[in-house]
């Protein structure tokens, strides 16, 4: 039996009854949705109405997990110390146990390292005047060392020199001409306190006592150096290391790289221009001329026999204009009446020149030409082919062909 279902009327009284019931239902739903008095603020504080990201499960005991970024490195509270290079170890950093960075140890007092054993035997060489300047144990001997800070830069200028006493005065009167030393070398003491050391194999070292500068060329001729109060140069084959003041530079096949102690970047000047790069500079804080000169000095009785033969065959003459010329073991030594000394070997292809009055010293070889002087307008010059470096009291300039860069007097980078 079919049953009838009640249908809402779309017209008449049924339609009006549905319209009256719908507002009542909406009001009842809104009444249930509103919180009680004082509960809305608590709900807001608990974050009930906050939007929850899709896919994140929340609950009363579940906290959102924050993932650490890739390559995350936790911060460290430990202080960071910059590595400081020590004497005779060019690339070893050192930090004291107390956390104080140790400044670089520079070479012993220059005049103390180049005195003769004569003063030690006479009792005048106690303390800082006992070094001989000849081949010895180097860093492990008892010669005094001079400590300066990293901001003082390179050079042999002493804070408390003993040069005022001039302990070498009178040496040329007592031992003028070539003599054989106890280290297997031949030494020629010239006028104006200039000494020339020659090894059996032809290595040469020139010491300018009054102006505290030294230059040397090894026996093979592929290595040379200069130590001067204004800076240092070490040439090893095709690589030249330089240091003047607080500036470091290096000439290699790449070009010319340079930086400064208080500068955070290293710059490369090549044929294309100037750019920042990375470089490992060698610290020249040791007795470079002694290393270059005495690296291949032979020892033994045969060496001394050869030294005595060299002294016997040495020749000396005086020219009409007063120049004194010595020929010792194939090395030509010429000194002018005012004291300038020129030492040449290999038919003039390698020359060392120094002036005891002007404080200038230079080395010319087929690879490098370097010169240093006490003139503040131009006291440092190095040239290797088209690569060169000039330094003065006002600027530090590096050139590579037509490209140029450097530092000004305030240490700021200058570009053309």
Tab-separated table of C-alpha atoms in Angstrom:
chain	number	residue	atom	x	y	z
A	1	UNK	CA	0.000	0.000	0.000
A	2	UNK	CA	1.513	3.193	-1.081
A	3	UNK	CA	2.281	5.704	1.588
A	4	UNK	CA	2.340	9.393	1.193
A	5	UNK	CA	5.415	11.393	2.195
A	6	UNK	CA	5.123	14.896	3.414
A	7	UNK	CA	6.550	17.466	1.009
A	8	UNK	CA	7.281	21.006	1.873
A	9	UNK	CA	5.200	23.452	0.063
A	10	UNK	CA	6.968	25.919	-2.141
A	11	UNK	CA	4.091	28.353	-2.065
A	12	UNK	CA	1.584	29.575	0.413
A	13	UNK	CA	1.858	29.048	4.147
A	14	UNK	CA	4.443	26.232	3.966
A	15	UNK	CA	6.931	28.454	2.168
A	16	UNK	CA	6.511	31.201	4.758
A	17	UNK	CA	6.925	28.678	7.644
A	18	UNK	CA	10.350	27.503	6.287
A	19	UNK	CA	11.586	31.074	5.927
A	20	UNK	CA	10.648	31.779	9.563
A	21	UNK	CA	12.498	28.651	10.856
A	22	UNK	CA	15.810	29.275	8.960
A	23	UNK	CA	16.790	32.488	10.859
A	24	UNK	CA	16.117	30.718	14.171
A	25	UNK	CA	18.499	27.865	13.215
A	26	UNK	CA	21.276	30.312	12.174
A	27	UNK	CA	20.982	32.199	15.456
A	28	UNK	CA	21.154	28.928	17.437
A	29	UNK	CA	24.338	27.852	15.554
A	30	UNK	CA	26.028	31.236	16.142
A	31	UNK	CA	25.118	31.021	19.831
A	32	UNK	CA	26.918	27.668	20.165
A	33	UNK	CA	29.963	28.944	18.214
A	34	UNK	CA	30.548	31.998	20.471
A	35	UNK	CA	32.719	31.264	23.584
A	36	UNK	CA	31.616	32.088	27.056
A	37	UNK	CA	32.441	35.366	28.770
A	38	UNK	CA	36.218	35.646	29.434
A	39	UNK	CA	37.093	32.630	27.280
A	40	UNK	CA	37.849	34.464	24.033
A	41	UNK	CA	41.091	36.013	25.296
A	42	UNK	CA	42.292	32.679	26.670
A	43	UNK	CA	41.515	30.971	23.404
A	44	UNK	CA	43.394	33.633	21.501
A	45	UNK	CA	46.403	33.258	23.799
A	46	UNK	CA	46.377	29.484	23.309
A	47	UNK	CA	46.353	30.000	19.548
A	48	UNK	CA	43.102	28.202	18.854
A	49	UNK	CA	42.140	30.579	16.079
A	50	UNK	CA	45.687	30.626	14.577
A	51	UNK	CA	46.060	29.197	11.140
A	52	UNK	CA	47.722	25.770	11.139
A	53	UNK	CA	49.801	24.835	8.097
A	54	UNK	CA	48.543	21.973	6.043
A	55	UNK	CA	50.160	18.647	6.864
A	56	UNK	CA	51.511	19.695	10.298
A	57	UNK	CA	50.193	17.552	13.110
A	58	UNK	CA	49.519	19.522	16.236
A	59	UNK	CA	48.465	18.501	19.668
A	60	UNK	CA	48.832	19.362	23.297
A	61	UNK	CA	52.223	17.560	23.573
A	62	UNK	CA	53.616	17.897	20.023
A	63	UNK	CA	55.941	20.830	19.248
A	64	UNK	CA	56.806	21.869	15.705
A	65	UNK	CA	60.302	20.750	14.597
A	66	UNK	CA	62.556	23.404	13.026
A	67	UNK	CA	65.071	21.804	10.647
A	68	UNK	CA	68.607	23.216	10.632
A	69	UNK	CA	69.794	24.619	7.331
A	70	UNK	CA	72.235	22.717	5.187
A	71	UNK	CA	75.934	23.296	6.065
A	72	UNK	CA	74.933	24.587	9.453
A	73	UNK	CA	77.938	25.395	11.639
A	74	UNK	CA	77.221	26.064	15.302
A	75	UNK	CA	78.745	29.321	16.553
A	76	UNK	CA	81.847	29.067	18.673
A	77	UNK	CA	82.728	31.316	21.565
A	78	UNK	CA	86.445	30.580	21.276
A	79	UNK	CA	88.547	33.559	20.117
A	80	UNK	CA	90.126	33.365	16.688
A	81	UNK	CA	93.841	34.100	16.442
A	82	UNK	CA	95.616	34.899	13.229
A	83	UNK	CA	98.649	32.705	12.542
A	84	UNK	CA	101.994	34.359	13.013
A	85	UNK	CA	105.080	32.909	11.421
A	86	UNK	CA	108.171	32.314	13.516
A	87	UNK	CA	111.825	32.616	12.649
A	88	UNK	CA	113.361	29.863	10.482
A	89	UNK	CA	109.947	28.207	9.993
A	90	UNK	CA	108.229	30.125	7.192
A	91	UNK	CA	104.749	28.532	7.387
A	92	UNK	CA	104.217	27.439	11.028
A	93	UNK	CA	101.584	29.357	13.054
A	94	UNK	CA	102.115	29.804	16.770
A	95	UNK	CA	99.833	30.916	19.600
A	96	UNK	CA	100.989	31.049	23.188
A	97	UNK	CA	99.193	29.069	25.871
A	98	UNK	CA	97.836	32.257	27.403
A	99	UNK	CA	96.141	33.168	24.138
A	100	UNK	CA	98.576	35.924	23.170
A	101	UNK	CA	99.774	35.871	19.591
A	102	UNK	CA	103.560	35.923	19.465
A	103	UNK	CA	105.101	38.440	17.108
A	104	UNK	CA	107.579	37.235	14.495
A	105	UNK	CA	111.166	36.859	15.616
A	106	UNK	CA	113.481	38.712	13.349
A	107	UNK	CA	117.126	38.110	12.706
A	108	UNK	CA	119.750	38.811	15.361
A	109	UNK	CA	121.323	42.246	15.454
A	110	UNK	CA	122.845	42.631	12.031
A	111	UNK	CA	126.174	44.009	13.111
A	112	UNK	CA	126.422	41.373	15.845
A	113	UNK	CA	125.926	38.583	13.314
A	114	UNK	CA	128.695	39.881	11.067
A	115	UNK	CA	131.523	40.534	13.495
A	116	UNK	CA	134.731	38.558	13.475
A	117	UNK	CA	135.897	36.025	16.009
A	118	UNK	CA	138.695	38.482	16.688
A	119	UNK	CA	136.539	40.495	19.078
A	120	UNK	CA	135.390	37.419	20.926
A	121	UNK	CA	139.001	36.339	21.425
A	122	UNK	CA	140.045	39.761	22.670
A	123	UNK	CA	137.312	39.838	25.279
A	124	UNK	CA	135.329	42.581	23.547
A	125	UNK	CA	132.823	40.223	21.978
A	126	UNK	CA	130.821	39.214	25.012
A	127	UNK	CA	127.061	39.351	24.686
A	128	UNK	CA	125.605	40.758	21.477
A	129	UNK	CA	129.014	41.142	19.771
A	130	UNK	CA	129.924	37.480	19.663
A	131	UNK	CA	128.401	36.454	16.344
A	132	UNK	CA	130.729	35.988	13.418
A	133	UNK	CA	128.511	36.132	10.389
A	134	UNK	CA	130.170	33.022	9.022
A	135	UNK	CA	128.430	29.646	8.577
A	136	UNK	CA	127.230	28.531	11.997
A	137	UNK	CA	124.319	26.734	13.591
A	138	UNK	CA	121.891	29.540	12.866
A	139	UNK	CA	118.786	29.538	15.043
A	140	UNK	CA	120.318	27.251	17.669
A	141	UNK	CA	123.427	29.296	18.421
A	142	UNK	CA	123.916	31.717	21.268
A	143	UNK	CA	123.738	34.862	19.174
A	144	UNK	CA	121.142	37.347	20.456
A	145	UNK	CA	117.886	37.809	18.623
A	146	UNK	CA	115.949	41.009	18.063
A	147	UNK	CA	112.206	40.985	18.728
A	148	UNK	CA	109.864	43.382	16.961
A	149	UNK	CA	106.122	43.454	16.438
A	150	UNK	CA	104.359	42.464	13.228
A	151	UNK	CA	103.302	46.060	12.635
A	152	UNK	CA	106.952	47.151	12.389
A	153	UNK	CA	107.431	45.100	9.228
A	154	UNK	CA	110.614	43.741	7.737
A	155	UNK	CA	114.065	45.201	7.789
A	156	UNK	CA	117.135	45.238	9.981
A	157	UNK	CA	116.658	48.563	11.743
A	158	UNK	CA	117.323	47.909	15.424
A	159	UNK	CA	115.541	49.632	18.279
A	160	UNK	CA	118.665	49.569	20.454
A	161	UNK	CA	121.629	49.059	18.113
A	162	UNK	CA	125.218	48.794	19.213
A	163	UNK	CA	126.336	50.458	16.002
A	164	UNK	CA	127.164	53.641	17.910
A	165	UNK	CA	130.245	51.914	19.250
A	166	UNK	CA	131.403	50.913	15.744
A	167	UNK	CA	133.100	47.696	16.930
A	168	UNK	CA	134.358	46.951	13.418
A	169	UNK	CA	136.447	50.126	13.198
A	170	UNK	CA	140.083	49.278	12.566
A	171	UNK	CA	139.535	45.835	11.067
A	172	UNK	CA	140.790	46.911	7.650
A	173	UNK	CA	144.032	48.093	9.257
A	174	UNK	CA	144.657	44.846	11.145
A	175	UNK	CA	143.508	42.361	8.476
A	176	UNK	CA	143.529	44.066	5.089
A	177	UNK	CA	143.203	41.789	2.081
A	178	UNK	CA	142.153	38.133	1.753
A	179	UNK	CA	142.326	35.800	4.742
A	180	UNK	CA	141.174	32.233	5.379
A	181	UNK	CA	138.466	31.877	8.013
A	182	UNK	CA	137.903	28.930	10.319
A	183	UNK	CA	134.706	28.102	8.436
A	184	UNK	CA	136.344	27.206	5.142
A	185	UNK	CA	135.801	30.508	3.337
A	186	UNK	CA	137.952	33.379	2.100
A	187	UNK	CA	137.191	36.843	3.455
A	188	UNK	CA	138.493	40.159	2.083
A	189	UNK	CA	138.249	43.162	4.384
A	190	UNK	CA	138.217	46.400	2.391
A	191	UNK	CA	138.358	50.030	3.352
A	192	UNK	CA	135.309	51.850	4.765
A	193	UNK	CA	134.308	48.685	6.656
A	194	UNK	CA	133.104	46.634	3.679
A	195	UNK	CA	133.742	42.907	3.659
A	196	UNK	CA	133.520	40.405	0.790
A	197	UNK	CA	133.173	36.678	1.535
A	198	UNK	CA	133.952	34.094	-1.149
A	199	UNK	CA	133.453	30.335	-0.899
A	200	UNK	CA	135.451	27.646	-2.630
A	201	UNK	CA	132.660	27.069	-5.164
A	202	UNK	CA	132.234	30.767	-5.971
A	203	UNK	CA	129.413	31.899	-3.682
A	204	UNK	CA	129.713	35.610	-2.843
A	205	UNK	CA	128.476	37.699	0.063
A	206	UNK	CA	129.041	41.455	0.508
A	207	UNK	CA	128.603	43.015	3.950
A	208	UNK	CA	128.243	46.786	4.359
A	209	UNK	CA	128.845	47.296	8.085
A	210	UNK	CA	128.185	51.062	8.414
A	211	UNK	CA	124.759	50.911	6.693
A	212	UNK	CA	123.707	47.449	7.977
A	213	UNK	CA	123.003	45.932	4.561
A	214	UNK	CA	124.059	42.611	3.036
A	215	UNK	CA	123.751	40.898	-0.345
A	216	UNK	CA	124.665	37.402	-1.497
A	217	UNK	CA	124.693	35.149	-4.566
A	218	UNK	CA	125.008	31.387	-4.257
A	219	UNK	CA	127.570	29.283	-6.075
A	220	UNK	CA	125.222	28.237	-8.878
A	221	UNK	CA	123.983	31.766	-9.495
A	222	UNK	CA	120.301	30.791	-9.439
A	223	UNK	CA	119.667	32.289	-6.003
A	224	UNK	CA	120.368	35.807	-4.720
A	225	UNK	CA	119.175	38.066	-1.936
A	226	UNK	CA	119.410	41.497	-0.297
A	227	UNK	CA	118.888	42.508	3.331
A	228	UNK	CA	118.509	46.236	3.936
A	229	UNK	CA	116.886	48.385	6.636
A	230	UNK	CA	114.213	49.274	4.062
A	231	UNK	CA	113.298	45.701	3.116
A	232	UNK	CA	114.366	42.295	1.903
A	233	UNK	CA	114.477	40.411	-1.396
A	234	UNK	CA	115.008	36.691	-1.969
A	235	UNK	CA	115.243	35.326	-5.510
A	236	UNK	CA	114.940	31.561	-5.944
A	237	UNK	CA	114.974	30.652	-9.609
A	238	UNK	CA	112.041	32.361	-11.291
A	239	UNK	CA	110.296	33.281	-8.028
A	240	UNK	CA	111.165	36.474	-6.165
A	241	UNK	CA	109.955	37.086	-2.594
A	242	UNK	CA	109.889	40.673	-1.333
A	243	UNK	CA	109.068	42.437	1.918
A	244	UNK	CA	109.229	46.122	2.738
A	245	UNK	CA	107.652	47.663	5.789
A	246	UNK	CA	104.277	45.967	6.277
A	247	UNK	CA	103.912	45.022	2.586
A	248	UNK	CA	104.604	41.605	1.076
A	249	UNK	CA	104.966	40.805	-2.617
A	250	UNK	CA	105.934	37.920	-4.847
A	251	UNK	CA	106.861	37.750	-8.520
A	252	UNK	CA	106.217	34.431	-10.250
A	253	UNK	CA	104.986	33.037	-13.544
A	254	UNK	CA	101.425	34.019	-12.571
A	255	UNK	CA	102.297	37.684	-12.290
A	256	UNK	CA	102.871	39.937	-9.302
A	257	UNK	CA	100.940	39.253	-6.091
A	258	UNK	CA	100.999	41.650	-3.163
A	259	UNK	CA	99.288	42.309	0.147
A	260	UNK	CA	99.896	43.964	3.530
A	261	UNK	CA	99.881	42.844	7.153
A	262	UNK	CA	96.815	44.987	7.911
A	263	UNK	CA	95.023	44.119	4.652
A	264	UNK	CA	92.636	41.209	4.308
A	265	UNK	CA	92.981	40.545	0.577
A	266	UNK	CA	95.739	39.448	-1.788
A	267	UNK	CA	95.882	41.018	-5.242
A	268	UNK	CA	97.294	39.611	-8.473
A	269	UNK	CA	98.471	41.878	-11.278
A	270	UNK	CA	98.795	39.962	-14.540
A	271	UNK	CA	98.493	40.797	-18.224
A	272	UNK	CA	94.679	41.039	-18.005
A	273	UNK	CA	94.467	43.384	-15.021
A	274	UNK	CA	94.188	43.331	-11.243
A	275	UNK	CA	92.115	40.787	-9.357
A	276	UNK	CA	91.892	39.295	-5.878
A	277	UNK	CA	93.474	35.884	-5.385
A	278	UNK	CA	95.150	33.656	-2.816
A	279	UNK	CA	98.883	33.347	-2.297
A	280	UNK	CA	101.281	31.887	0.232
A	281	UNK	CA	103.982	34.408	1.039
A	282	UNK	CA	107.289	33.374	2.501
A	283	UNK	CA	108.276	35.256	5.635
A	284	UNK	CA	111.795	36.630	5.247
A	285	UNK	CA	112.547	36.953	8.955
A	286	UNK	CA	115.809	35.010	9.082
A	287	UNK	CA	119.426	35.560	8.039
A	288	UNK	CA	118.842	35.207	4.295
A	289	UNK	CA	122.385	36.087	3.097
A	290	UNK	CA	123.886	33.525	5.440
A	291	UNK	CA	121.493	30.873	4.125
A	292	UNK	CA	122.234	31.714	0.488
A	293	UNK	CA	125.998	31.984	0.931
A	294	UNK	CA	126.642	29.027	3.259
A	295	UNK	CA	124.140	26.556	1.798
A	296	UNK	CA	126.791	24.591	-0.131
A	297	UNK	CA	129.976	25.511	1.719
A	298	UNK	CA	132.142	22.363	1.885
A	299	UNK	CA	133.914	21.249	5.040
A	300	UNK	CA	137.113	19.317	5.709
A	301	UNK	CA	140.865	19.579	5.261
A	302	UNK	CA	140.608	19.660	1.474
A	303	UNK	CA	138.426	22.756	1.723
A	304	UNK	CA	141.050	24.596	3.777
A	305	UNK	CA	143.791	23.563	1.369
A	306	UNK	CA	141.735	25.054	-1.454
A	307	UNK	CA	141.189	28.262	0.523
A	308	UNK	CA	144.922	28.687	1.102
A	309	UNK	CA	145.542	28.120	-2.603
A	310	UNK	CA	142.965	30.824	-3.443
A	311	UNK	CA	144.658	33.297	-1.094
A	312	UNK	CA	148.104	32.591	-2.583
A	313	UNK	CA	146.836	33.121	-6.125
A	314	UNK	CA	144.879	36.299	-5.313
A	315	UNK	CA	145.935	39.375	-7.294
A	316	UNK	CA	145.676	43.040	-6.383
A	317	UNK	CA	146.421	46.230	-8.290
A	318	UNK	CA	145.665	49.943	-8.083
A	319	UNK	CA	144.537	51.925	-11.110
A	320	UNK	CA	145.606	55.466	-11.960
A	321	UNK	CA	142.395	56.983	-10.620
A	322	UNK	CA	142.903	55.335	-7.231
A	323	UNK	CA	140.616	52.313	-7.630
A	324	UNK	CA	141.742	49.123	-5.928
A	325	UNK	CA	141.050	45.893	-7.810
A	326	UNK	CA	141.232	42.359	-6.420
A	327	UNK	CA	140.934	39.105	-8.361
A	328	UNK	CA	140.103	36.264	-5.948
A	329	UNK	CA	138.891	32.849	-7.174
A	330	UNK	CA	137.554	34.315	-10.404
A	331	UNK	CA	135.675	37.084	-8.573
A	332	UNK	CA	136.563	40.685	-9.448
A	333	UNK	CA	136.375	43.195	-6.600
A	334	UNK	CA	136.719	46.922	-7.282
A	335	UNK	CA	136.599	49.706	-4.688
A	336	UNK	CA	136.601	53.392	-5.514
A	337	UNK	CA	138.497	55.981	-3.455
A	338	UNK	CA	135.253	57.069	-1.754
A	339	UNK	CA	134.438	53.492	-0.718
A	340	UNK	CA	131.932	52.163	-3.271
A	341	UNK	CA	132.444	48.440	-3.897
A	342	UNK	CA	131.545	46.455	-7.014
A	343	UNK	CA	131.809	42.653	-6.942
A	344	UNK	CA	131.309	40.813	-10.232
A	345	UNK	CA	131.607	37.213	-11.371
A	346	UNK	CA	130.767	35.123	-14.441
A	347	UNK	CA	132.255	37.793	-16.744
A	348	UNK	CA	130.080	40.529	-15.278
A	349	UNK	CA	126.775	38.676	-15.602
A	350	UNK	CA	126.244	38.759	-11.825
A	351	UNK	CA	127.146	41.945	-9.981
A	352	UNK	CA	126.756	43.191	-6.401
A	353	UNK	CA	127.274	46.895	-5.767
A	354	UNK	CA	127.150	48.792	-2.473
A	355	UNK	CA	128.007	52.223	-1.123
A	356	UNK	CA	129.055	52.605	2.529
A	357	UNK	CA	128.382	56.346	2.416
A	358	UNK	CA	124.992	56.452	0.644
A	359	UNK	CA	123.622	53.210	2.107
A	360	UNK	CA	122.745	51.785	-1.315
A	361	UNK	CA	123.059	48.136	-2.334
A	362	UNK	CA	122.027	46.361	-5.537
A	363	UNK	CA	122.152	42.932	-7.172
A	364	UNK	CA	122.025	42.389	-10.930
A	365	UNK	CA	121.672	38.888	-12.386
A	366	UNK	CA	120.240	37.579	-15.666
A	367	UNK	CA	116.956	36.937	-13.815
A	368	UNK	CA	116.419	39.818	-11.405
A	369	UNK	CA	117.556	43.383	-10.868
A	370	UNK	CA	117.039	44.715	-7.369
A	371	UNK	CA	118.242	47.825	-5.568
A	372	UNK	CA	117.643	49.416	-2.170
A	373	UNK	CA	118.711	52.744	-0.762
A	374	UNK	CA	118.029	55.099	2.127
A	375	UNK	CA	116.375	57.683	-0.127
A	376	UNK	CA	112.726	58.011	1.021
A	377	UNK	CA	111.642	58.958	-2.494
A	378	UNK	CA	112.687	55.590	-3.931
A	379	UNK	CA	114.220	53.085	-1.559
A	380	UNK	CA	112.995	49.770	-2.994
A	381	UNK	CA	113.133	48.553	-6.597
A	382	UNK	CA	112.857	45.043	-8.071
A	383	UNK	CA	112.528	44.123	-11.749
A	384	UNK	CA	112.025	40.727	-13.390
A	385	UNK	CA	111.413	41.112	-17.117
A	386	UNK	CA	108.286	43.259	-17.525
A	387	UNK	CA	107.309	42.794	-13.893
A	388	UNK	CA	108.551	45.358	-11.440
A	389	UNK	CA	107.938	46.764	-7.993
A	390	UNK	CA	108.666	50.255	-6.669
A	391	UNK	CA	108.294	51.386	-3.085
A	392	UNK	CA	108.820	54.741	-1.428
A	393	UNK	CA	107.612	56.599	1.622
A	394	UNK	CA	104.518	57.730	-0.294
A	395	UNK	CA	103.435	54.703	-2.336
A	396	UNK	CA	103.856	51.026	-3.095
A	397	UNK	CA	103.450	50.338	-6.814
A	398	UNK	CA	103.385	47.036	-8.704
A	399	UNK	CA	103.618	46.835	-12.501
A	400	UNK	CA	103.149	43.997	-14.951
A	401	UNK	CA	103.536	45.286	-18.472
A	402	UNK	CA	100.904	47.995	-18.896
A	403	UNK	CA	98.929	46.956	-15.798
A	404	UNK	CA	99.520	48.709	-12.498
A	405	UNK	CA	98.239	48.614	-8.910
A	406	UNK	CA	99.467	49.177	-5.372
A	407	UNK	CA	98.922	50.970	-2.066
A	408	UNK	CA	99.087	54.643	-1.209
A	409	UNK	CA	100.717	56.158	1.868
A	410	UNK	CA	97.615	55.337	3.963
A	411	UNK	CA	97.502	51.696	2.885
A	412	UNK	CA	94.530	52.080	0.535
A	413	UNK	CA	94.414	50.140	-2.732
A	414	UNK	CA	95.051	52.255	-5.811
A	415	UNK	CA	94.126	51.230	-9.347
A	416	UNK	CA	94.838	53.127	-12.586
